[in-house]
C-alpha positions as CSV (number, residue, x, y, z in Angstrom):
1,X,-65.1,-9.3,1.5
2,X,-66.9,-7.1,-1.2
3,X,-65.1,-6.1,-4.7
4,X,-64.3,-2.8,-3.7
5,X,-62.9,-4.0,-0.6
6,X,-60.9,-6.7,-2.3
7,X,-59.6,-3.5,-4.9
8,X,-58.6,-1.1,-2.1
9,X,-57.0,-3.4,0.7
10,X,-53.3,-2.8,-0.5
11,X,-53.8,1.2,0.5
12,X,-55.4,0.6,3.4
13,X,-54.2,3.1,6.1
14,X,-52.9,5.9,3.7
15,X,-53.7,9.1,4.9
16,X,-56.5,11.3,3.2
17,X,-54.0,13.3,2.0
18,X,-53.0,10.7,-0.3
19,X,-55.8,9.8,-1.7
20,X,-56.7,13.7,-2.4
21,X,-53.6,14.0,-4.0
22,X,-54.4,11.0,-6.3
23,X,-57.4,12.0,-7.5
24,X,-56.7,15.9,-8.4
25,X,-53.5,14.5,-9.7
26,X,-56.0,11.8,-12.1
27,X,-58.5,14.3,-12.9
28,X,-55.6,16.2,-14.2
29,X,-53.8,13.5,-16.0
30,X,-56.8,12.5,-17.6
31,X,-57.6,16.2,-19.4
32,X,-53.9,15.8,-20.3
33,X,-55.1,14.8,-23.6
34,X,-53.5,17.7,-26.0
35,X,-49.7,16.9,-25.8
36,X,-50.2,14.2,-28.9
37,X,-51.7,16.8,-30.8
38,X,-49.3,20.1,-29.9
39,X,-47.7,19.1,-33.4
40,X,-50.6,18.8,-35.6
41,X,-51.7,22.2,-34.1
42,X,-48.4,24.2,-35.1
43,X,-48.6,22.1,-38.2
44,X,-51.9,22.7,-39.2
45,X,-53.1,26.0,-37.5
46,X,-50.0,28.1,-37.8
47,X,-48.6,26.4,-40.8
48,X,-44.9,25.4,-39.1
49,X,-42.8,22.9,-41.4
50,X,-42.5,19.5,-39.9
51,X,-38.6,20.6,-39.3
52,X,-39.5,23.9,-37.1
53,X,-42.4,21.7,-35.4
54,X,-40.1,18.9,-34.3
55,X,-37.1,21.6,-33.0
56,X,-40.2,23.4,-31.1
57,X,-41.3,20.2,-29.4
58,X,-37.8,19.5,-28.6
59,X,-37.1,22.9,-26.9
60,X,-40.5,21.5,-25.0
61,X,-38.9,19.1,-23.9
62,X,-35.7,20.8,-22.8
63,X,-37.8,23.1,-20.8
64,X,-39.0,20.1,-18.7
65,X,-35.9,19.5,-17.2
66,X,-35.3,23.1,-15.6
67,X,-39.4,23.1,-14.8
68,X,-38.5,19.7,-12.6
69,X,-35.5,21.2,-10.8
70,X,-37.7,24.8,-10.0
71,X,-40.8,22.2,-8.8
72,X,-37.8,20.8,-6.1
73,X,-36.6,23.8,-5.3
74,X,-40.1,25.5,-4.4
75,X,-41.5,22.7,-3.0
76,X,-39.0,22.8,-0.3
77,X,-39.1,27.0,0.1
78,X,-42.5,27.8,-0.8
79,X,-44.2,24.2,0.6
80,X,-46.0,21.7,-1.1
81,X,-49.4,22.8,-2.0
82,X,-48.3,26.1,-3.2
83,X,-46.0,25.0,-5.5
84,X,-48.9,22.3,-6.8
85,X,-51.1,25.0,-7.5
86,X,-48.8,27.2,-9.1
87,X,-47.3,24.6,-11.7
88,X,-50.7,23.4,-12.7
89,X,-51.9,27.2,-12.8
90,X,-49.3,27.6,-15.2
91,X,-49.7,25.1,-17.1
92,X,-53.7,26.4,-17.9
93,X,-52.0,29.8,-18.7
94,X,-49.8,28.3,-21.3
95,X,-52.8,25.8,-22.7
96,X,-55.1,29.1,-23.1
97,X,-52.4,31.3,-24.5
98,X,-52.0,28.2,-27.5
99,X,-55.7,28.2,-27.7
100,X,-55.8,32.0,-28.0
101,X,-52.5,32.3,-30.3
102,X,-53.1,34.1,-33.7
103,X,-49.3,33.8,-35.1
104,X,-46.8,30.8,-35.1
105,X,-44.3,32.7,-32.4
106,X,-47.0,33.3,-30.3
107,X,-47.8,29.9,-30.2
108,X,-44.0,29.0,-29.5
109,X,-43.5,31.4,-26.9
110,X,-46.7,29.7,-25.1
111,X,-44.9,26.1,-25.7
112,X,-42.4,27.0,-24.2
113,X,-44.1,28.5,-21.4
114,X,-45.9,24.9,-21.1
115,X,-42.4,23.2,-20.8
116,X,-40.9,25.1,-18.2
117,X,-44.8,24.8,-15.8
118,X,-44.8,21.0,-17.4
119,X,-43.1,19.6,-14.4
120,X,-43.0,21.8,-11.3
121,X,-46.5,20.0,-9.9
122,X,-44.4,16.5,-9.7
123,X,-41.8,17.1,-7.2
124,X,-44.1,18.6,-4.4
125,X,-46.4,15.6,-5.2
126,X,-43.8,13.1,-4.6
127,X,-42.8,14.8,-1.4
128,X,-45.9,15.3,0.2
129,X,-46.6,11.5,0.0
130,X,-43.8,10.9,1.5
131,X,-44.2,13.7,4.2
132,X,-47.5,12.1,5.2
133,X,-46.8,8.3,4.8
134,X,-44.7,6.1,7.0
135,X,-41.8,4.2,5.4
136,X,-43.2,0.9,5.4
137,X,-45.7,2.4,3.3
138,X,-44.2,4.7,0.4
139,X,-44.2,1.7,-1.8
140,X,-47.9,1.3,-1.2
141,X,-48.8,5.0,-1.9
142,X,-46.3,5.5,-4.9
143,X,-47.7,2.4,-6.4
144,X,-51.7,4.0,-6.0
145,X,-50.1,7.3,-7.5
146,X,-48.4,5.4,-10.2
147,X,-51.4,3.1,-11.2
148,X,-53.7,6.3,-10.9
149,X,-51.7,8.0,-13.4
150,X,-51.2,5.1,-15.9
151,X,-55.2,4.5,-15.7
152,X,-56.2,8.5,-16.1
153,X,-53.4,8.0,-18.7
154,X,-55.1,5.5,-21.1
155,X,-58.6,7.0,-20.1
156,X,-57.1,10.7,-21.7
157,X,-56.1,8.5,-24.7
158,X,-59.8,7.5,-25.6
159,X,-60.5,10.8,-24.7
160,X,-58.5,11.7,-27.4
161,X,-59.2,10.0,-29.7
162,X,-62.9,10.9,-29.5
163,X,-62.6,14.6,-29.5
164,X,-60.1,14.4,-32.1
165,X,-62.6,15.6,-34.4
166,X,-63.2,19.2,-32.4
167,X,-61.3,22.2,-33.6
168,X,-57.9,21.3,-31.7
169,X,-57.9,24.5,-29.9
170,X,-60.8,23.8,-28.1
171,X,-59.0,20.5,-26.7
172,X,-56.2,23.0,-25.0
173,X,-59.1,24.9,-23.6
174,X,-60.4,21.6,-22.1
175,X,-56.8,20.7,-20.5
176,X,-56.8,24.1,-19.1
177,X,-59.9,23.8,-17.3
178,X,-58.8,20.1,-15.8
179,X,-55.6,21.9,-14.7
180,X,-57.4,24.5,-13.3
181,X,-60.2,22.0,-11.2
182,X,-57.1,20.1,-9.9
183,X,-55.9,23.4,-9.0
184,X,-58.8,24.4,-7.0
185,X,-58.8,20.9,-5.7
186,X,-55.3,20.9,-4.0
187,X,-55.7,24.5,-2.8
188,X,-59.2,23.8,-0.9
189,X,-58.9,20.3,0.4
190,X,-55.0,19.5,0.5
191,X,-53.2,20.4,4.4
192,X,-50.8,23.2,4.2
193,X,-47.9,21.1,5.4
194,X,-45.7,23.0,7.7
195,X,-42.2,24.2,6.2
196,X,-38.8,23.0,6.8
197,X,-35.9,25.3,7.0
198,X,-34.9,24.8,3.1
199,X,-31.7,26.7,3.4
200,X,-30.4,24.3,5.8
201,X,-29.3,22.5,2.7
202,X,-27.9,23.8,0.0
203,X,-28.5,23.3,-4.1
204,X,-25.0,22.2,-4.5
205,X,-25.2,19.9,-1.4
206,X,-28.0,18.2,-3.3
207,X,-26.0,17.4,-6.2
208,X,-23.0,16.2,-4.1
209,X,-25.0,13.6,-2.2
210,X,-23.5,10.6,-4.3
211,X,-25.8,8.1,-3.3
212,X,-28.4,10.3,-5.1
213,X,-26.5,10.7,-8.1
214,X,-25.8,6.9,-8.3
215,X,-29.5,6.3,-7.5
216,X,-30.0,8.8,-10.4
217,X,-27.9,6.5,-13.0
218,X,-29.5,3.3,-12.1
219,X,-33.1,4.9,-12.3
220,X,-31.9,6.5,-16.0
221,X,-31.0,3.3,-17.5
222,X,-34.7,1.9,-16.3
223,X,-36.4,5.0,-17.2
224,X,-35.0,4.8,-20.8
225,X,-35.9,0.8,-21.0
226,X,-39.7,2.0,-20.2
227,X,-39.7,5.0,-22.8
228,X,-38.1,2.6,-25.5
229,X,-41.4,0.2,-24.5
230,X,-43.4,3.4,-25.1
231,X,-41.3,4.5,-28.4
232,X,-40.6,0.9,-29.9
233,X,-44.0,-0.7,-29.3
234,X,-46.0,1.2,-31.6
235,X,-43.3,0.8,-34.3
236,X,-42.6,-3.2,-33.5
237,X,-46.4,-3.5,-34.4
238,X,-46.5,-1.8,-37.8
239,X,-43.5,-3.7,-38.7
240,X,-45.2,-7.0,-37.9
241,X,-48.1,-5.7,-39.7
242,X,-50.5,-5.9,-36.5
243,X,-53.0,-3.2,-36.5
244,X,-52.2,0.0,-34.7
245,X,-55.0,0.1,-32.6
246,X,-53.5,-2.6,-30.7
247,X,-51.2,-0.3,-28.8
248,X,-54.4,1.5,-27.2
249,X,-54.9,-1.9,-25.9
250,X,-51.9,-3.0,-24.9
251,X,-51.6,0.2,-22.8
252,X,-55.2,-0.4,-21.6
253,X,-53.9,-3.9,-20.0
254,X,-50.8,-2.3,-18.4
255,X,-52.6,0.6,-16.4
256,X,-55.1,-2.8,-15.4
257,X,-52.2,-4.9,-14.5
258,X,-51.0,-2.0,-12.5
259,X,-53.8,-1.7,-10.4
260,X,-54.8,-5.2,-9.9
261,X,-51.2,-6.3,-8.8
262,X,-51.1,-3.7,-5.9
263,X,-51.0,-6.7,-3.6
264,X,-47.7,-7.4,-4.5
265,X,-46.3,-4.3,-2.9
266,X,-47.0,-5.8,0.3
267,X,-44.9,-8.7,-0.1
268,X,-42.9,-8.0,3.2
269,X,-40.2,-9.7,3.0
270,X,-38.6,-8.2,0.4
271,X,-36.4,-5.0,0.6
272,X,-36.3,-2.4,-1.5
273,X,-33.0,-3.5,-3.6
274,X,-34.8,-7.3,-3.5
275,X,-37.9,-5.8,-5.1
276,X,-35.9,-3.7,-7.6
277,X,-34.1,-7.0,-9.1
278,X,-37.6,-8.9,-9.1
279,X,-39.0,-6.1,-10.6
280,X,-35.8,-6.1,-13.3
281,X,-36.5,-9.9,-14.1
282,X,-40.1,-9.5,-14.8
283,X,-38.9,-6.6,-16.8
284,X,-36.7,-8.8,-18.7
285,X,-39.0,-11.6,-19.3
286,X,-41.7,-9.2,-20.6
287,X,-39.1,-7.7,-23.1
288,X,-37.8,-11.4,-24.3
289,X,-41.4,-12.3,-24.7
290,X,-42.3,-9.4,-26.7
291,X,-39.1,-10.3,-29.1
292,X,-40.8,-13.5,-30.4
293,X,-44.3,-12.1,-30.3
294,X,-45.8,-12.6,-33.6
295,X,-49.7,-11.7,-32.8
296,X,-51.4,-9.3,-30.4
297,X,-52.3,-11.8,-27.7
298,X,-48.3,-12.5,-26.8
299,X,-47.8,-8.8,-26.9
300,X,-50.6,-8.6,-24.4
301,X,-49.0,-11.0,-22.2
302,X,-45.6,-9.7,-22.8
303,X,-47.2,-6.4,-21.4
304,X,-48.8,-8.2,-18.3
305,X,-44.8,-9.2,-17.1
306,X,-43.4,-6.0,-17.6
307,X,-45.7,-4.1,-16.4
308,X,-45.8,-6.1,-13.2
309,X,-41.7,-5.2,-13.3
310,X,-42.6,-1.9,-13.3
311,X,-44.8,-1.9,-10.6
312,X,-41.7,-3.0,-8.3
313,X,-39.0,-0.7,-10.1
314,X,-41.6,2.4,-10.4
315,X,-42.4,2.4,-6.6
316,X,-39.1,1.4,-5.1
317,X,-37.0,3.5,-6.9
318,X,-39.2,6.5,-5.6
319,X,-39.1,5.1,-2.2
320,X,-35.2,5.0,-2.2
321,X,-35.1,8.6,-3.1
322,X,-37.7,10.1,-0.8
323,X,-35.7,7.4,1.8
324,X,-32.4,9.6,1.2
325,X,-33.5,13.0,1.3
326,X,-33.2,14.8,4.5
327,X,-37.1,16.5,5.5
328,X,-35.7,19.7,4.1
329,X,-34.5,19.1,0.9
330,X,-37.1,15.9,0.3
331,X,-38.5,18.3,-2.7
332,X,-35.0,18.9,-4.5
333,X,-33.8,15.3,-4.3
334,X,-37.0,13.8,-5.9
335,X,-36.5,16.7,-8.3
336,X,-33.1,15.7,-9.1
337,X,-34.1,12.0,-9.4
338,X,-36.9,13.1,-11.7
339,X,-34.3,14.5,-14.0
340,X,-33.9,10.4,-15.2
341,X,-37.5,10.8,-17.2
342,X,-36.0,13.6,-19.0
343,X,-32.6,12.2,-20.1
344,X,-34.6,9.2,-20.9
345,X,-37.0,10.8,-23.1
346,X,-34.0,12.5,-24.9
347,X,-32.1,9.1,-25.3
348,X,-34.6,6.6,-26.0
349,X,-35.6,7.9,-29.1
350,X,-32.3,7.8,-30.3
351,X,-31.7,4.3,-29.3
352,X,-34.9,2.5,-30.4
353,X,-34.4,3.9,-34.1
354,X,-30.2,2.8,-34.2
355,X,-31.2,-0.6,-33.0
356,X,-35.0,-1.1,-34.9
357,X,-32.4,0.0,-38.2
358,X,-29.5,-2.2,-37.5
359,X,-31.1,-5.2,-35.5
360,X,-35.0,-5.1,-36.2
361,X,-37.7,-5.3,-33.3
362,X,-35.9,-9.0,-32.0
363,X,-32.6,-6.9,-31.3
364,X,-34.4,-3.8,-29.9
365,X,-36.4,-5.8,-27.4
366,X,-33.2,-8.6,-26.6
367,X,-31.1,-5.7,-26.0
368,X,-33.1,-4.0,-23.8
369,X,-33.7,-7.4,-21.6
370,X,-29.9,-8.1,-21.2
371,X,-30.0,-4.4,-19.9
372,X,-32.8,-5.2,-17.6
373,X,-30.7,-8.6,-16.2
374,X,-27.1,-6.9,-15.8
375,X,-29.3,-4.4,-13.7
376,X,-30.9,-7.1,-11.9
377,X,-27.5,-8.6,-10.8
378,X,-26.1,-5.2,-10.0
379,X,-28.3,-4.6,-7.2
380,X,-26.4,-6.2,-4.0
381,X,-23.8,-3.7,-5.6
382,X,-26.0,-0.8,-5.4
383,X,-27.5,-2.2,-2.0
384,X,-23.8,-1.5,-0.5
385,X,-23.4,1.9,-2.2
386,X,-26.5,3.3,-1.5
387,X,-26.6,2.2,2.5
388,X,-26.7,5.2,5.2
389,X,-23.0,6.5,5.4
């Protein structure tokens, strides 16, 4: 068997729609290298103070929450393909607006628009994967989706470093072009799946599903641990006196692990909750290794371990959320579940800074590991309460 065939073996049998969607979103993700520069543009180009820049970025983050909910509503009512195209086009317009702005207030309004459009395409993308994939193959499909976005994210970081000497406004133009390219690919190549009657399940009814809210709670804790790694790892490397470039190496190794280990998702005798428990154990072990790491090589080992855990957790949580949803409300269910990331992005900076200040890096990682172990042990309890009514 060739190397290419071996690499793609875990994804055999996935539909053409899944592959097109993954390629389109990966192209979009590679171009999404402007977000780290948004704060720089606001301060350097428009003269915003650090305090005002922080407030503007906080408003951007808050705007992504209704953005995801809107994406779920539109996915079930307008259709998956149209909603993805709408979200990507909205992002492109906002990016171009930022690039062409001449005043701070113009840039602020464009930033808010970017936040409101930023998550629209995520629920329909996840819902479309579930629409065209059998339940047994959804972990592999979501694994491919997550791995592609992770790998594209690393490339985006490398591009950001390479292009950072440009006029930063041109970076936003380039990002807008990738958004429009992705939108065109989606519009031309993806099927317009038949819409179901979305009004048979009201928006309020989605929030009344206790199983979804319980899954949201568990997913939020996982997402918070995940974001603590993203935020806390660079701070830990600085604390240890290690080179800042190490974070790029670690994230690249993490992305490679997510891709190379996809075969693990085909472990047939493991159900969703068993896989989630295994994922939390691997995540906890990786965090413990991170707590004792004193050089970059040990941090890389930690990254491999927690990335294996993420592989199980990211895919199985999405599989659970899509499985809970009736066909006519899948977009809204995935949108509500996806709020876990918005909540985590708000919580994680606070928990990371507080734990680092009070306990140091060792306390941060051991506390996170302990939470992961508790969640692994709670999976039988979750299985009973998330069972179909």
